mmCIF file of C-alpha atoms in Angstrom:
data_model
loop_
_atom_site.group_PDB
_atom_site.id
_atom_site.type_symbol
_atom_site.label_atom_id
_atom_site.label_comp_id
_atom_site.label_asym_id
_atom_site.label_seq_id
_atom_site.Cartn_x
_atom_site.Cartn_y
_atom_site.Cartn_z
ATOM 1 C CA MET V 1 0.000 0.000 0.000
ATOM 2 C CA TYR V 2 1.259 3.410 -0.918
ATOM 3 C CA LEU V 3 0.099 6.772 0.365
ATOM 4 C CA THR V 4 0.006 7.796 -3.300
ATOM 5 C CA GLN V 5 -3.008 5.581 -4.016
ATOM 6 C CA TYR V 6 -5.149 7.446 -1.519
ATOM 7 C CA LEU V 7 -3.921 10.837 -2.652
ATOM 8 C CA LEU V 8 -4.735 10.012 -6.280
ATOM 9 C CA LEU V 9 -8.219 8.757 -5.372
ATOM 10 C CA ALA V 10 -8.814 11.981 -3.450
ATOM 11 C CA ALA V 11 -7.547 14.044 -6.405
ATOM 12 C CA VAL V 12 -9.942 12.281 -8.795
ATOM 13 C CA LEU V 13 -12.931 12.811 -6.485
ATOM 14 C CA PHE V 14 -11.928 16.446 -5.919
ATOM 15 C CA CYS V 15 -11.780 17.179 -9.644
ATOM 16 C CA ILE V 16 -15.141 15.475 -10.269
ATOM 17 C CA GLY V 17 -16.578 17.675 -7.509
ATOM 18 C CA VAL V 18 -15.099 20.797 -9.102
ATOM 19 C CA TYR V 19 -16.645 19.783 -12.430
ATOM 20 C CA GLY V 20 -20.019 19.406 -10.713
ATOM 21 C CA VAL V 21 -19.801 22.815 -9.052
ATOM 22 C CA LEU V 22 -18.884 24.471 -12.344
ATOM 23 C CA THR V 23 -21.502 22.835 -14.567
ATOM 24 C CA ARG V 24 -24.610 22.334 -12.438
ATOM 25 C CA ARG V 25 -27.401 24.911 -12.538
ATOM 26 C CA ASN V 26 -29.481 23.479 -9.697
ATOM 27 C CA GLY V 27 -28.502 24.925 -6.301
ATOM 28 C CA VAL V 28 -29.018 21.642 -4.428
ATOM 29 C CA LEU V 29 -26.781 19.802 -6.902
ATOM 30 C CA VAL V 30 -24.068 22.423 -6.399
ATOM 31 C CA LEU V 31 -24.247 21.745 -2.642
ATOM 32 C CA MET V 32 -23.923 17.996 -3.309
ATOM 33 C CA SER V 33 -20.798 18.583 -5.402
ATOM 34 C CA ILE V 34 -19.321 20.656 -2.569
ATOM 35 C CA GLU V 35 -19.898 17.687 -0.248
ATOM 36 C CA LEU V 36 -17.940 15.561 -2.718
ATOM 37 C CA ILE V 37 -15.034 18.027 -2.600
ATOM 38 C CA LEU V 38 -15.033 18.036 1.218
ATOM 39 C CA ASN V 39 -14.984 14.237 1.242
ATOM 40 C CA ALA V 40 -11.968 14.178 -1.057
ATOM 41 C CA VAL V 41 -10.141 16.481 1.344
ATOM 42 C CA ASN V 42 -11.131 14.224 4.236
ATOM 43 C CA ILE V 43 -9.554 11.207 2.532
ATOM 44 C CA ASN V 44 -6.303 13.179 2.346
ATOM 45 C CA MET V 45 -6.549 14.093 6.037
ATOM 46 C CA VAL V 46 -7.113 10.523 7.206
ATOM 47 C CA ALA V 47 -4.466 9.137 4.835
ATOM 48 C CA PHE V 48 -1.813 11.533 6.122
ATOM 49 C CA GLY V 49 -2.888 10.826 9.690
ATOM 50 C CA THR V 50 -2.291 7.128 9.129
ATOM 51 C CA TYR V 51 0.937 7.779 7.238
ATOM 52 C CA ASN V 52 2.388 9.832 10.084
ATOM 53 C CA ALA V 53 0.861 7.553 12.776
ATOM 54 C CA ASP V 54 -0.809 10.627 14.271
ATOM 55 C CA VAL V 55 -4.427 10.864 15.425
ATOM 56 C CA GLY V 56 -4.519 14.525 14.408
ATOM 57 C CA GLY V 57 -5.468 13.683 10.844
ATOM 58 C CA GLN V 58 -8.554 11.814 11.941
ATOM 59 C CA VAL V 59 -9.477 14.568 14.421
ATOM 60 C CA PHE V 60 -9.317 17.198 11.688
ATOM 61 C CA ALA V 61 -11.406 14.973 9.418
ATOM 62 C CA LEU V 62 -14.044 14.967 12.182
ATOM 63 C CA PHE V 63 -13.877 18.765 12.388
ATOM 64 C CA ILE V 64 -14.357 18.973 8.625
ATOM 65 C CA ILE V 65 -17.399 16.686 8.861
ATOM 66 C CA ALA V 66 -18.904 18.963 11.538
ATOM 67 C CA VAL V 67 -18.219 22.105 9.484
ATOM 68 C CA ALA V 68 -19.724 20.413 6.407
ATOM 69 C CA ALA V 69 -22.893 19.707 8.380
ATOM 70 C CA ALA V 70 -23.120 23.390 9.367
ATOM 71 C CA GLU V 71 -22.377 24.454 5.784
ATOM 72 C CA VAL V 72 -25.070 22.282 4.259
ATOM 73 C CA GLY V 73 -27.623 23.564 6.781
ATOM 74 C CA VAL V 74 -26.954 27.218 6.015
ATOM 75 C CA GLY V 75 -26.575 26.502 2.275
ATOM 76 C CA LEU V 76 -29.939 24.782 2.065
ATOM 77 C CA ALA V 77 -31.550 27.637 3.977
ATOM 78 C CA ILE V 78 -30.139 30.081 1.411
ATOM 79 C CA VAL V 79 -31.293 27.889 -1.495
ATOM 80 C CA LEU V 80 -34.797 27.716 0.013
ATOM 81 C CA LEU V 81 -34.848 31.488 0.370
ATOM 82 C CA ILE V 82 -33.809 31.938 -3.268
ATOM 83 C CA TYR V 83 -36.531 29.477 -4.306
ATOM 84 C CA ARG V 84 -39.124 31.323 -2.261
ATOM 85 C CA ASN V 85 -38.248 34.684 -3.787
ATOM 86 C CA ARG V 86 -37.706 33.630 -7.405
ATOM 87 C CA ARG V 87 -39.584 30.311 -7.841
ATOM 88 C CA SER V 88 -36.400 28.777 -9.234
ATOM 89 C CA ILE V 89 -33.129 27.457 -7.812
ATOM 90 C CA ASP V 90 -31.147 28.004 -10.977
ATOM 91 C CA VAL V 91 -27.968 29.562 -9.623
ATOM 92 C CA SER V 92 -27.539 31.684 -12.757
ATOM 93 C CA ASP V 93 -30.896 33.357 -12.002
ATOM 94 C CA ALA V 94 -29.558 34.623 -8.676
ATOM 95 C CA SER V 95 -27.679 37.514 -10.261
ATOM 96 C CA LEU V 96 -29.218 40.323 -8.199
ATOM 97 C CA MET V 97 -25.858 41.564 -6.994
ATOM 98 C CA ARG V 98 -24.212 41.591 -10.400
ATOM 99 C CA GLY V 99 -22.511 44.929 -10.995
ATOM 100 C CA MET I 1 -5.934 7.052 -14.669
ATOM 101 C CA LEU I 2 -3.200 5.120 -16.434
ATOM 102 C CA ALA I 3 -0.773 6.151 -13.731
ATOM 103 C CA SER I 4 -3.064 4.824 -11.012
ATOM 104 C CA VAL I 5 -3.547 1.533 -12.902
ATOM 105 C CA SER I 6 0.191 0.990 -13.229
ATOM 106 C CA LEU I 7 0.663 2.001 -9.613
ATOM 107 C CA PHE I 8 -2.014 -0.488 -8.633
ATOM 108 C CA ALA I 9 -0.327 -3.293 -10.589
ATOM 109 C CA GLN I 10 3.003 -2.452 -9.037
ATOM 110 C CA ALA I 11 1.577 -2.244 -5.534
ATOM 111 C CA THR I 12 -0.225 -5.578 -5.777
ATOM 112 C CA GLY I 13 3.052 -7.243 -6.663
ATOM 113 C CA ASN I 14 3.880 -7.404 -2.966
ATOM 114 C CA SER I 15 1.953 -10.238 -1.416
ATOM 115 C CA TRP I 16 1.839 -8.806 2.113
ATOM 116 C CA ASP I 17 -0.781 -6.195 1.353
ATOM 117 C CA LEU I 18 -2.591 -7.876 -1.524
ATOM 118 C CA PRO I 19 -6.046 -8.059 0.147
ATOM 119 C CA ALA I 20 -5.963 -4.401 1.101
ATOM 120 C CA ASN I 21 -4.958 -3.454 -2.442
ATOM 121 C CA ILE I 22 -7.764 -5.501 -3.967
ATOM 122 C CA ALA I 23 -10.249 -3.882 -1.565
ATOM 123 C CA PHE I 24 -8.860 -0.461 -2.430
ATOM 124 C CA GLY I 25 -9.215 -1.147 -6.152
ATOM 125 C CA ILE I 26 -12.843 -2.233 -5.853
ATOM 126 C CA ILE I 27 -13.738 0.670 -3.556
ATOM 127 C CA SER I 28 -12.056 3.296 -5.708
ATOM 128 C CA VAL I 29 -13.680 2.027 -8.928
ATOM 129 C CA ILE I 30 -17.104 2.156 -7.246
ATOM 130 C CA ALA I 31 -16.427 5.622 -5.792
ATOM 131 C CA ILE I 32 -15.157 7.166 -9.029
ATOM 132 C CA GLY I 33 -17.919 5.614 -11.148
ATOM 133 C CA ALA I 34 -20.637 6.788 -8.774
ATOM 134 C CA ALA I 35 -19.099 10.265 -8.561
ATOM 135 C CA LEU I 36 -19.013 10.550 -12.351
ATOM 136 C CA ARG I 37 -22.652 9.501 -12.608
ATOM 137 C CA MET I 38 -23.498 11.918 -9.804
ATOM 138 C CA VAL I 39 -22.266 14.969 -11.697
ATOM 139 C CA THR I 40 -23.664 13.865 -15.083
ATOM 140 C CA THR I 41 -27.096 12.380 -14.387
ATOM 141 C CA ASN I 42 -30.162 14.402 -15.329
ATOM 142 C CA ASN I 43 -32.223 13.385 -12.322
ATOM 143 C CA VAL I 44 -31.830 15.187 -9.006
ATOM 144 C CA VAL I 45 -32.869 12.236 -6.828
ATOM 145 C CA HIS I 46 -30.586 9.838 -8.691
ATOM 146 C CA SER I 47 -27.776 12.291 -8.121
ATOM 147 C CA ALA I 48 -28.439 12.182 -4.357
ATOM 148 C CA LEU I 49 -28.451 8.373 -4.400
ATOM 149 C CA TYR I 50 -25.144 8.267 -6.293
ATOM 150 C CA LEU I 51 -23.771 10.642 -3.660
ATOM 151 C CA LEU I 52 -24.809 8.031 -1.074
ATOM 152 C CA ILE I 53 -22.665 5.423 -2.859
ATOM 153 C CA VAL I 54 -19.684 7.785 -2.919
ATOM 154 C CA LEU I 55 -20.053 8.593 0.787
ATOM 155 C CA ALA I 56 -20.283 4.897 1.688
ATOM 156 C CA SER I 57 -17.139 4.180 -0.360
ATOM 157 C CA VAL I 58 -15.311 6.966 1.435
ATOM 158 C CA ALA I 59 -16.339 5.372 4.753
ATOM 159 C CA ALA I 60 -14.868 2.109 3.459
ATOM 160 C CA VAL I 61 -11.635 3.909 2.600
ATOM 161 C CA TYR I 62 -11.489 5.188 6.197
ATOM 162 C CA ILE I 63 -11.888 1.611 7.472
ATOM 163 C CA LEU I 64 -9.070 0.560 5.146
ATOM 164 C CA LEU I 65 -6.875 3.286 6.622
ATOM 165 C CA GLY I 66 -7.685 2.157 10.171
ATOM 166 C CA ALA I 67 -9.698 5.263 11.086
ATOM 167 C CA GLU I 68 -12.676 3.550 12.656
ATOM 168 C CA PHE I 69 -14.249 6.539 14.387
ATOM 169 C CA ALA I 70 -14.080 8.681 11.254
ATOM 170 C CA ALA I 71 -15.820 5.887 9.328
ATOM 171 C CA ALA I 72 -18.596 5.610 11.911
ATOM 172 C CA THR I 73 -19.048 9.391 11.915
ATOM 173 C CA GLN I 74 -19.113 9.420 8.139
ATOM 174 C CA VAL I 75 -21.989 6.936 8.101
ATOM 175 C CA LEU I 76 -23.876 8.666 10.921
ATOM 176 C CA VAL I 77 -23.457 12.290 9.891
ATOM 177 C CA TYR I 78 -23.114 12.182 6.106
ATOM 178 C CA ILE I 79 -25.322 9.264 5.117
ATOM 179 C CA GLY I 80 -27.696 9.607 8.050
ATOM 180 C CA ALA I 81 -28.117 13.363 8.291
ATOM 181 C CA ILE I 82 -26.667 15.400 5.431
ATOM 182 C CA LEU I 83 -28.068 13.205 2.673
ATOM 183 C CA VAL I 84 -31.555 13.314 4.205
ATOM 184 C CA LEU I 85 -31.206 17.091 4.497
ATOM 185 C CA LEU I 86 -30.272 17.307 0.801
ATOM 186 C CA LEU I 87 -33.269 15.146 -0.136
ATOM 187 C CA PHE I 88 -35.464 17.494 1.905
ATOM 188 C CA GLY I 89 -33.960 20.346 -0.089
ATOM 189 C CA VAL I 90 -34.863 18.564 -3.332
ATOM 190 C CA MET I 91 -38.391 18.055 -2.052
ATOM 191 C CA LEU I 92 -38.924 21.603 -0.755
ATOM 192 C CA THR I 93 -37.672 23.238 -3.936
ATOM 193 C CA ARG I 94 -40.087 21.089 -5.976
ATOM 194 C CA ALA I 95 -37.468 19.826 -8.366
ATOM 195 C CA ARG I 96 -38.844 17.779 -11.218
ATOM 196 C CA LEU I 97 -38.522 14.182 -10.089
ATOM 197 C CA GLY I 98 -38.255 12.775 -13.595
ATOM 198 C CA GLY I 99 -35.408 13.666 -15.905
ATOM 199 C CA ASP I 100 -34.611 17.330 -16.322
ATOM 200 C CA GLU I 101 -32.659 18.463 -19.346
ATOM 201 C CA ASP I 102 -31.496 21.891 -18.181
ATOM 202 C CA LEU I 103 -29.699 20.897 -15.011
ATOM 203 C CA ASN I 104 -26.359 21.675 -16.624
ATOM 204 C CA TYR I 105 -24.889 24.723 -18.269
ATOM 205 C CA GLU I 106 -24.386 24.549 -21.998
ATOM 206 C CA GLN I 107 -20.729 25.527 -21.676
ATOM 207 C CA ARG I 108 -19.767 22.384 -19.820
ATOM 208 C CA TRP I 109 -16.547 22.038 -21.827
ATOM 209 C CA ILE I 110 -15.051 24.919 -19.892
ATOM 210 C CA GLY I 111 -15.805 23.176 -16.598
ATOM 211 C CA LEU I 112 -14.410 19.930 -17.988
ATOM 212 C CA GLY I 113 -11.247 21.713 -19.091
ATOM 213 C CA VAL I 114 -10.764 23.353 -15.699
ATOM 214 C CA SER I 115 -11.199 20.111 -13.773
ATOM 215 C CA VAL I 116 -8.972 18.099 -16.118
ATOM 216 C CA LEU I 117 -6.268 20.773 -15.858
ATOM 217 C CA LEU I 118 -6.576 20.704 -12.069
ATOM 218 C CA PHE I 119 -6.353 16.920 -12.108
ATOM 219 C CA VAL I 120 -3.229 16.921 -14.274
ATOM 220 C CA VAL I 121 -1.486 19.443 -12.033
ATOM 221 C CA MET I 122 -2.434 17.621 -8.826
ATOM 222 C CA THR I 123 -1.498 14.189 -10.180
ATOM 223 C CA TYR I 124 1.831 15.452 -11.415
ATOM 224 C CA SER I 125 2.737 17.038 -8.096
ATOM 225 C CA ILE I 126 1.570 14.033 -6.050
ATOM 226 C CA TRP I 127 3.490 11.687 -8.310
ATOM 227 C CA GLU I 128 6.608 13.834 -8.150
ATOM 228 C CA GLN I 129 6.484 14.072 -4.376
ATOM 229 C CA TYR I 130 5.478 10.528 -3.413
ATOM 230 C CA GLY I 131 5.157 8.226 -6.429
ATOM 231 C CA THR I 132 6.218 4.705 -5.560
ATOM 232 C CA LYS I 133 9.052 5.791 -3.341
ATOM 233 C CA ASP I 134 9.819 3.657 -0.329
ATOM 234 C CA GLU I 135 9.060 6.411 2.177
ATOM 235 C CA ALA I 136 5.544 6.722 0.749
ATOM 236 C CA ARG I 137 4.721 3.163 1.813
ATOM 237 C CA LEU I 138 2.047 2.553 4.403
ATOM 238 C CA VAL I 139 3.716 -0.289 6.240
ATOM 239 C CA GLY I 140 2.115 -2.176 9.092
ATOM 240 C CA TYR I 141 0.088 0.704 10.460
ATOM 241 C CA GLU I 142 -2.032 0.229 13.553
ATOM 242 C CA PRO I 143 -5.728 1.154 13.597
ATOM 243 C CA GLN I 144 -6.245 4.490 15.336
ATOM 244 C CA ARG I 145 -8.575 3.591 18.159
ATOM 245 C CA THR I 146 -11.529 5.671 19.245
ATOM 246 C CA ALA I 147 -10.062 6.075 22.722
ATOM 247 C CA GLU I 148 -6.937 7.741 21.268
ATOM 248 C CA VAL I 149 -9.121 10.040 19.165
ATOM 249 C CA ALA I 150 -11.166 11.004 22.215
ATOM 250 C CA ASP I 151 -8.029 11.672 24.278
ATOM 251 C CA SER I 152 -6.627 13.815 21.493
ATOM 252 C CA ILE I 153 -9.828 15.819 20.971
ATOM 253 C CA PHE I 154 -10.284 16.580 24.657
ATOM 254 C CA SER I 155 -6.670 17.487 25.357
ATOM 255 C CA THR I 156 -4.681 18.777 22.375
ATOM 256 C CA TYR I 157 -7.586 19.937 20.235
ATOM 257 C CA ILE I 158 -9.949 21.202 22.938
ATOM 258 C CA VAL I 159 -9.998 24.809 21.645
ATOM 259 C CA PRO I 160 -10.919 23.901 18.022
ATOM 260 C CA PHE I 161 -13.496 21.486 19.411
ATOM 261 C CA GLU I 162 -15.220 24.233 21.386
ATOM 262 C CA ALA I 163 -15.001 26.548 18.381
ATOM 263 C CA VAL I 164 -16.724 23.914 16.222
ATOM 264 C CA SER I 165 -19.517 23.525 18.762
ATOM 265 C CA VAL I 166 -20.091 27.291 18.793
ATOM 266 C CA LEU I 167 -20.015 27.266 14.983
ATOM 267 C CA LEU I 168 -22.675 24.537 14.876
ATOM 268 C CA LEU I 169 -24.890 26.527 17.221
ATOM 269 C CA ALA I 170 -24.429 29.686 15.141
ATOM 270 C CA ALA I 171 -25.175 27.786 11.912
ATOM 271 C CA LEU I 172 -28.312 26.275 13.438
ATOM 272 C CA ILE I 173 -29.637 29.663 14.559
ATOM 273 C CA GLY I 174 -28.592 31.227 11.257
ATOM 274 C CA ALA I 175 -30.395 28.571 9.213
ATOM 275 C CA VAL I 176 -33.576 29.037 11.253
ATOM 276 C CA VAL I 177 -33.409 32.836 10.906
ATOM 277 C CA VAL I 178 -32.698 32.742 7.157
ATOM 278 C CA ALA I 179 -35.346 30.157 6.254
ATOM 279 C CA ARG I 180 -38.089 31.461 8.532
ATOM 280 C CA ARG I 181 -41.228 32.896 6.960
ATOM 281 C CA ASP I 182 -41.842 36.313 8.445
#
């Protein structure tokens, strides 16, 4: 087993998540892609924690999971608010603050 | 992709970690396939279910790395809570449950180009730094037990832990305030 395997898996998942964030119009799907990105980062954290025989990696992965839970709660609240005001969750419709 | 296949073949050449490598191969194929379907499918609910497969595979990767508590938390928090929350979001925004053609932007080639470029850069730097060097080997690691994690959280990382609990409280109140009908 090499550390590289885990890092490459995380890189693939991260890039798929970035693709999802860039190409999806639906606000909920954008949030799902962000979850994918956070998971890829978590794989890196746990892999380096195991590699260095340090519990810190796992602890920071737990912190990231907690922050992701907070993020998805606030994000969904914002998406619901956009839906309520505009009857659509297309993120390109939410251009009120465009200069 | 080719690099990871050759790395996989090289890594399975050593008999001492063959089962773990086979498990890793199966898990990573499932995770990457489900993630690709997740960002390309035209159905919002299917996308959420593919996300479930990815999250479960990531939990399996944690088990493989010996991080048992992170795996349990992944199943409890991500699959148990966040996914249900996302499905509630799908329901409350009245997304079309059948297929929906305009879920994606037309200019998806730009997004594809950006993510492929990012992938090439990241793969190159990871390969340069670690590759199949001997110091990048994960040799005979011990599982990190939940008791060690608990000791670490409540001694070394007590300040970030308290900050995260305050953050969760603030996010909860913020979500209620933002989504409330007034």
